[in-house]
Amino acid sequence: MAYKNIICETRDAVGLITLNRPDALNALNSELIGELNEALRGFDHDDAIGCMVITGSEKAFAAGADIKEMQSKDYMDAYLEDFVTSWDQVGQRRKPIIAAVAGFALGGGCELAMMCDFILAADNAKFGQPEINLGVMPGVGGTQRLTRSVGKSKSMEMCLTARMMEADEAERAGLVSRIVPVADLLDEAIKTAQKIADQSRPIVLMAKESVNRAFETTLAEGVRFERRLFQSMFAVEDQKEGMQAFVEKRKPAFKGR
Ligand code: CAA
C-alpha cells in the first residue's frame, strides 16, 4: 500500500513504519495519523508479522502535532471532530510496537513514542512537551504517560517550562529502555523486534497485556491478573515446547498456538 506521509515495509516478521514528512520534521497531521493507524492495523492483523517498529529520521522522530494544520481550529472544530482521539488507536494494537527515536520527539511526537510499548533512543534523541510555548498543553497523553514514566517533578517541569530531555537523562529517568548510537538505531530496533517476533505469539500478547495492566489497576489486582494469565499459559502448546526445548538443550520451535 502506497502512503503519502509514511513508508511502510516489512523486514522478516517485523512491520516497519517510517514517518516521512522531512520538510516538516515529521509533524503529525491528520492524514499521517490516518495512514499510521491503517498501517499499524494492517500489521496487527497480518499473521506474518510479530512486532512493529515506528521510526522517523535522524533529525526528528516527530516534532509534534502539525501546528500549521491546527492553528486555525476553533473549539467547535476540535470538539465536533473529536480532535486527537484517533491517535489513541496506536495504543490499542495487540502486537508490541517499538518506538525507535532519533532527534526530536516533541509534543505529539513524544506522546506517540510513549504510546508505543517501549522506546529505544538514539544518542541524539531529545524529548519534550513544548506545547506551553504555543499557548496550549499536551493533548495526547503527555501529562499522563510522561508523569507515570518519569515522575511528577520532571514531568511537571517539562510540561510547564518546555525544557527538553536529552537521551542520557531520558534513560536515567526510565523514559527509554536504552540508548544506542544513532547510526545503529534502526538495525538495533529491528533486531529487537525480530527477537520478540520469534517468541510465542500468544505469550507475547499476554505479556504485553499484563505489563500494561500495571498502569490501570492496583498492585494486588495486577498480580492477580498476571497469575491468572500465567496459569492459562499451561494450556498453550508453546509452553510445552518451550520448556521441553530447554530440558533437551535445543532452540524451541514455537507454533504460536
Ligand atoms: N508543525 C508544523 N510544522 C513544523 C513543526 C510542527 N510541529 N515542527 C517543525 N515544523 C516545520 C517548520 O515550520 C519548518 O518548516 P518551514 O521550513 O516551512 O519553515 C520545518 O519544519 C523545519 O523546522 P525548523 O526550521 O523550525 O527547524 P529547527 O531545526 O530550527 O528547529 C524544532 C527544530 C526545535 C523542533 C522546531 O521546529 C520546533 O520547535 N518545532 C515545534 C515543536 C513543537 O512545538 N511541538 C509541539 C506541537 S503541539 C502538539 O504536539 C500538541 C499535542 O500534544 C498533540
Coordinates of C-alpha atoms and ligand atoms in Angstrom, one line a residue:
M1 CA 0.0 0.0 0.0
A2 CA 1.4 3.4 -1.0
Y3 CA 1.2 6.1 1.6
K4 CA 2.0 9.8 1.3
N5 CA 3.3 10.5 4.8
I6 CA 4.8 7.3 5.9
I7 CA 6.9 4.4 4.4
C8 CA 5.5 1.0 5.3
E9 CA 7.8 -2.0 4.9
T10 CA 8.4 -5.5 6.3
R11 CA 11.7 -7.0 7.4
D12 CA 11.1 -10.7 8.0
A13 CA 8.5 -10.8 10.7
V14 CA 8.8 -7.1 11.6
G15 CA 6.5 -4.4 10.4
L16 CA 8.5 -1.2 9.9
I17 CA 6.8 2.2 9.7
T18 CA 9.0 5.3 8.9
L19 CA 7.4 8.7 9.4
N20 CA 8.2 10.6 6.2
R21 CA 7.4 14.3 6.2
P22 CA 11.1 15.5 6.1
D23 CA 10.2 19.1 5.3
A24 CA 8.1 19.4 8.4
L25 CA 10.3 17.4 10.7
N26 CA 7.6 14.6 10.6
A27 CA 5.0 16.9 12.1
L28 CA 1.9 14.7 12.7
N29 CA -1.0 15.9 10.6
S30 CA -4.4 14.2 10.4
E31 CA -3.5 12.4 7.1
L32 CA -0.3 11.0 8.6
I33 CA -2.1 9.8 11.7
G34 CA -4.8 8.1 9.5
E35 CA -2.1 6.4 7.4
L36 CA -0.2 5.3 10.6
N37 CA -3.3 3.8 12.1
E38 CA -4.2 2.0 8.9
A39 CA -0.6 0.6 8.6
L40 CA -0.5 -0.5 12.3
R41 CA -3.9 -2.1 12.0
G42 CA -2.7 -4.0 8.9
F43 CA 0.4 -5.3 10.6
D44 CA -1.6 -6.2 13.7
H45 CA -3.9 -8.4 11.6
D46 CA -1.1 -9.9 9.5
D47 CA -0.1 -13.4 10.7
A48 CA 3.4 -13.0 9.2
I49 CA 4.2 -10.1 11.5
G50 CA 5.1 -10.5 15.1
C51 CA 6.3 -7.0 16.2
M52 CA 6.2 -3.4 14.8
V53 CA 8.7 -0.5 14.8
I54 CA 7.9 3.1 14.3
T55 CA 10.8 5.4 13.5
G56 CA 11.5 8.8 11.9
S57 CA 14.6 10.4 10.5
E58 CA 18.0 11.1 12.2
K59 CA 16.9 14.7 12.8
A60 CA 13.4 14.1 14.0
F61 CA 11.2 11.2 15.2
A62 CA 8.4 13.8 15.1
A63 CA 8.3 17.5 16.0
G64 CA 4.8 17.2 17.3
A65 CA 1.3 17.7 16.0
D66 CA 1.2 19.8 12.9
I67 CA 0.9 23.3 14.2
K68 CA 0.1 24.8 10.8
E69 CA -2.8 22.4 10.4
M70 CA -4.3 23.0 13.8
Q71 CA -3.7 26.7 14.3
S72 CA -7.0 27.9 12.8
K73 CA -9.2 25.4 14.6
D74 CA -11.8 26.8 17.0
Y75 CA -13.3 25.0 19.9
M76 CA -16.3 23.7 18.0
D77 CA -14.0 22.3 15.3
A78 CA -11.9 20.5 17.8
Y79 CA -14.9 19.2 19.8
L80 CA -17.0 18.1 16.9
E81 CA -14.3 16.3 15.1
D82 CA -13.1 14.8 18.5
F83 CA -9.6 16.1 17.7
V84 CA -6.7 13.8 18.5
T85 CA -8.9 10.9 19.8
S86 CA -8.0 8.8 16.7
W87 CA -4.3 8.9 17.9
D88 CA -5.3 6.6 20.8
Q89 CA -5.6 3.7 18.2
V90 CA -1.8 3.4 18.4
G91 CA -2.2 2.3 22.0
Q92 CA -4.9 -0.2 21.1
R93 CA -2.8 -2.5 19.0
R94 CA -2.3 -6.0 20.4
K95 CA 1.2 -6.7 19.0
P96 CA 4.1 -4.9 20.5
I97 CA 5.3 -1.6 19.0
I98 CA 8.8 -0.3 19.5
A99 CA 9.4 3.5 19.0
A100 CA 12.9 3.9 17.6
V101 CA 13.6 7.6 18.3
A102 CA 16.4 9.7 16.9
G103 CA 16.4 13.5 17.1
F104 CA 13.4 15.5 18.2
A105 CA 10.4 13.7 19.8
L106 CA 8.4 16.8 20.8
G107 CA 4.8 17.3 21.8
G108 CA 2.7 14.8 19.9
G109 CA 5.9 13.2 18.8
C110 CA 6.9 12.4 22.4
E111 CA 3.3 11.3 23.1
L112 CA 3.4 9.0 20.1
A113 CA 6.7 7.4 21.3
M114 CA 5.2 7.0 24.7
M115 CA 2.1 5.3 23.3
C116 CA 4.4 2.6 21.9
D117 CA 5.4 -0.3 24.2
F118 CA 8.9 0.9 24.7
I119 CA 11.3 3.4 23.3
L120 CA 14.8 2.7 22.0
A121 CA 16.6 6.1 21.8
A122 CA 19.5 7.2 19.7
D123 CA 22.2 9.1 21.5
N124 CA 21.0 12.3 19.8
A125 CA 17.3 11.9 20.9
K126 CA 15.6 14.9 22.5
F127 CA 12.3 14.5 24.3
G128 CA 10.0 17.4 25.2
Q129 CA 6.4 18.6 25.7
P130 CA 6.8 22.2 24.5
E131 CA 3.1 22.9 23.9
I132 CA 3.1 25.5 26.7
N133 CA 5.1 27.7 24.3
L134 CA 2.2 27.6 21.9
G135 CA -0.4 28.6 24.5
V136 CA -1.7 25.0 24.9
M137 CA -0.7 21.9 26.9
P138 CA -0.1 18.3 25.8
G139 CA -3.3 16.7 24.5
V140 CA -2.5 13.1 23.6
G141 CA -1.5 11.7 26.9
G142 CA 1.7 13.7 27.6
T143 CA 0.7 14.9 31.0
Q144 CA -0.4 11.4 31.9
R145 CA 2.1 9.0 30.3
L146 CA 5.2 11.2 30.9
T147 CA 4.2 11.6 34.6
R148 CA 3.8 7.8 35.1
S149 CA 7.1 7.3 33.3
V150 CA 9.5 9.9 34.8
G151 CA 7.6 11.0 37.9
K152 CA 5.9 14.2 38.8
S153 CA 8.8 16.6 39.2
K154 CA 10.4 16.0 35.8
S155 CA 7.1 15.8 34.0
M156 CA 5.8 19.0 35.7
E157 CA 9.0 20.9 34.9
M158 CA 8.9 19.7 31.2
C159 CA 5.2 20.5 30.7
L160 CA 5.4 23.9 32.4
T161 CA 8.7 25.1 31.0
A162 CA 9.1 23.2 27.7
R163 CA 12.6 22.0 28.8
M164 CA 13.8 19.1 26.6
M165 CA 15.3 16.0 28.0
E166 CA 18.4 14.5 26.2
A167 CA 18.8 10.8 25.7
D168 CA 21.0 10.3 28.8
E169 CA 18.5 11.9 31.1
A170 CA 15.6 10.1 29.5
E171 CA 17.4 6.8 30.1
R172 CA 18.2 7.6 33.7
A173 CA 14.5 8.7 34.3
G174 CA 13.2 5.5 32.8
L175 CA 11.5 7.1 29.7
V176 CA 13.6 4.9 27.3
S177 CA 14.7 1.3 27.6
R178 CA 18.2 2.0 26.4
I179 CA 20.4 4.3 24.2
V180 CA 22.2 3.2 21.1
P181 CA 24.5 5.2 18.7
V182 CA 22.3 7.0 16.1
A183 CA 23.9 5.0 13.2
D184 CA 22.8 1.7 14.8
L185 CA 19.3 2.7 15.9
L186 CA 17.3 1.1 13.1
D187 CA 19.3 -2.1 13.0
E188 CA 19.0 -2.5 16.8
A189 CA 15.3 -1.7 16.7
I190 CA 14.7 -4.3 14.0
K191 CA 16.9 -6.9 15.8
T192 CA 15.0 -6.3 19.0
A193 CA 11.6 -6.5 17.2
Q194 CA 12.7 -9.7 15.5
K195 CA 13.6 -11.2 18.8
I196 CA 10.1 -10.5 20.0
A197 CA 8.6 -11.8 16.8
D198 CA 10.5 -15.1 17.3
Q199 CA 8.8 -15.8 20.6
S200 CA 5.4 -17.5 21.1
R201 CA 2.8 -15.1 19.6
P202 CA 0.1 -15.7 22.2
I203 CA 2.5 -15.4 25.1
V204 CA 3.9 -12.1 23.8
L205 CA 0.4 -10.7 23.5
M206 CA -0.4 -11.8 27.1
A207 CA 2.9 -10.4 28.5
K208 CA 2.2 -7.0 26.8
E209 CA -1.3 -7.0 28.2
S210 CA -0.1 -7.9 31.7
V211 CA 2.6 -5.2 31.8
N212 CA 0.1 -2.6 30.6
R213 CA -2.3 -3.7 33.4
A214 CA 0.2 -2.3 35.8
F215 CA -0.8 1.2 34.7
E216 CA -4.5 0.6 35.1
T217 CA -5.1 -1.1 38.4
T218 CA -3.8 -1.7 42.0
L219 CA -0.8 -3.9 42.7
A220 CA -3.0 -6.7 44.2
E221 CA -5.3 -6.7 41.2
G222 CA -2.4 -6.6 38.8
V223 CA -0.7 -9.5 40.4
R224 CA -4.0 -11.5 40.4
F225 CA -4.5 -10.7 36.7
E226 CA -0.9 -11.7 35.9
R227 CA -1.3 -15.0 37.9
R228 CA -4.5 -16.0 36.0
L229 CA -2.8 -15.3 32.7
F230 CA 0.3 -17.2 33.8
Q231 CA -1.8 -20.2 34.8
S232 CA -3.6 -20.1 31.4
M233 CA -0.3 -20.4 29.7
F234 CA -0.2 -24.1 30.7
A235 CA -2.9 -24.6 28.1
V236 CA -0.7 -23.1 25.4
E237 CA 1.2 -25.6 23.2
D238 CA 4.2 -23.3 23.1
Q239 CA 4.6 -23.7 26.9
K240 CA 5.1 -27.4 26.4
E241 CA 7.5 -26.8 23.5
G242 CA 9.5 -24.0 25.3
M243 CA 10.1 -26.0 28.5
Q244 CA 10.8 -29.3 26.7
A245 CA 13.3 -27.5 24.4
F246 CA 15.1 -26.1 27.5
V247 CA 15.3 -29.6 29.0
E248 CA 16.6 -31.1 25.7
K249 CA 19.1 -28.2 25.3
R250 CA 17.7 -27.0 21.9
K251 CA 16.0 -24.0 20.5
P252 CA 12.2 -24.0 20.9
A253 CA 10.1 -24.2 17.7
F254 CA 7.1 -22.1 18.7
K255 CA 3.9 -22.6 16.7
G256 CA 2.0 -19.6 18.1
R257 CA -0.7 -21.9 19.5
Ligands
CAA1 N1 4.2 21.5 13.0 C1 4.3 22.0 11.7 N2 5.5 22.3 11.2 C2 6.6 22.1 11.9 C3 6.5 21.6 13.2 C4 5.3 21.3 13.7 N3 5.1 20.8 15.0 N4 7.8 21.5 13.7 C5 8.6 21.9 12.7 N5 7.9 22.3 11.6 C6 8.4 22.8 10.3 C7 8.9 24.2 10.5 O1 7.8 25.1 10.4 C8 9.8 24.3 9.3 O2 9.0 24.5 8.1 P1 9.5 25.6 7.0 O3 10.8 25.1 6.5 O4 8.4 25.6 6.0 O5 9.6 26.9 7.8 C9 10.4 22.9 9.2 O6 9.5 22.1 9.9 C10 11.8 22.8 9.9 O7 11.7 23.3 11.2 P2 12.6 24.5 11.8 O8 13.1 25.4 10.8 O9 11.9 25.1 13.0 O10 13.8 23.5 12.3 P3 14.9 23.8 13.5 O11 15.9 22.8 13.4 O12 15.3 25.2 13.5 O13 14.0 23.6 14.9 C11 12.5 22.4 16.3 C12 13.6 22.3 15.2 C13 13.1 22.9 17.6 C14 11.9 21.0 16.5 C15 11.4 23.4 15.9 O14 11.0 23.1 14.6 C16 10.2 23.4 16.8 O15 10.2 24.0 17.8 N6 9.1 22.8 16.3 C17 7.8 22.8 17.0 C18 7.8 21.9 18.2 C19 6.5 21.9 19.0 O16 6.1 22.9 19.5 N7 5.9 20.8 19.1 C20 4.6 20.7 19.7 C21 3.4 20.8 18.7 S1 1.9 20.9 19.6 C22 1.4 19.3 19.9 O17 2.1 18.4 19.6 C23 0.1 19.2 20.6 C24 -0.2 17.8 21.1 O18 0.0 17.4 22.2 C25 -1.0 17.0 20.2

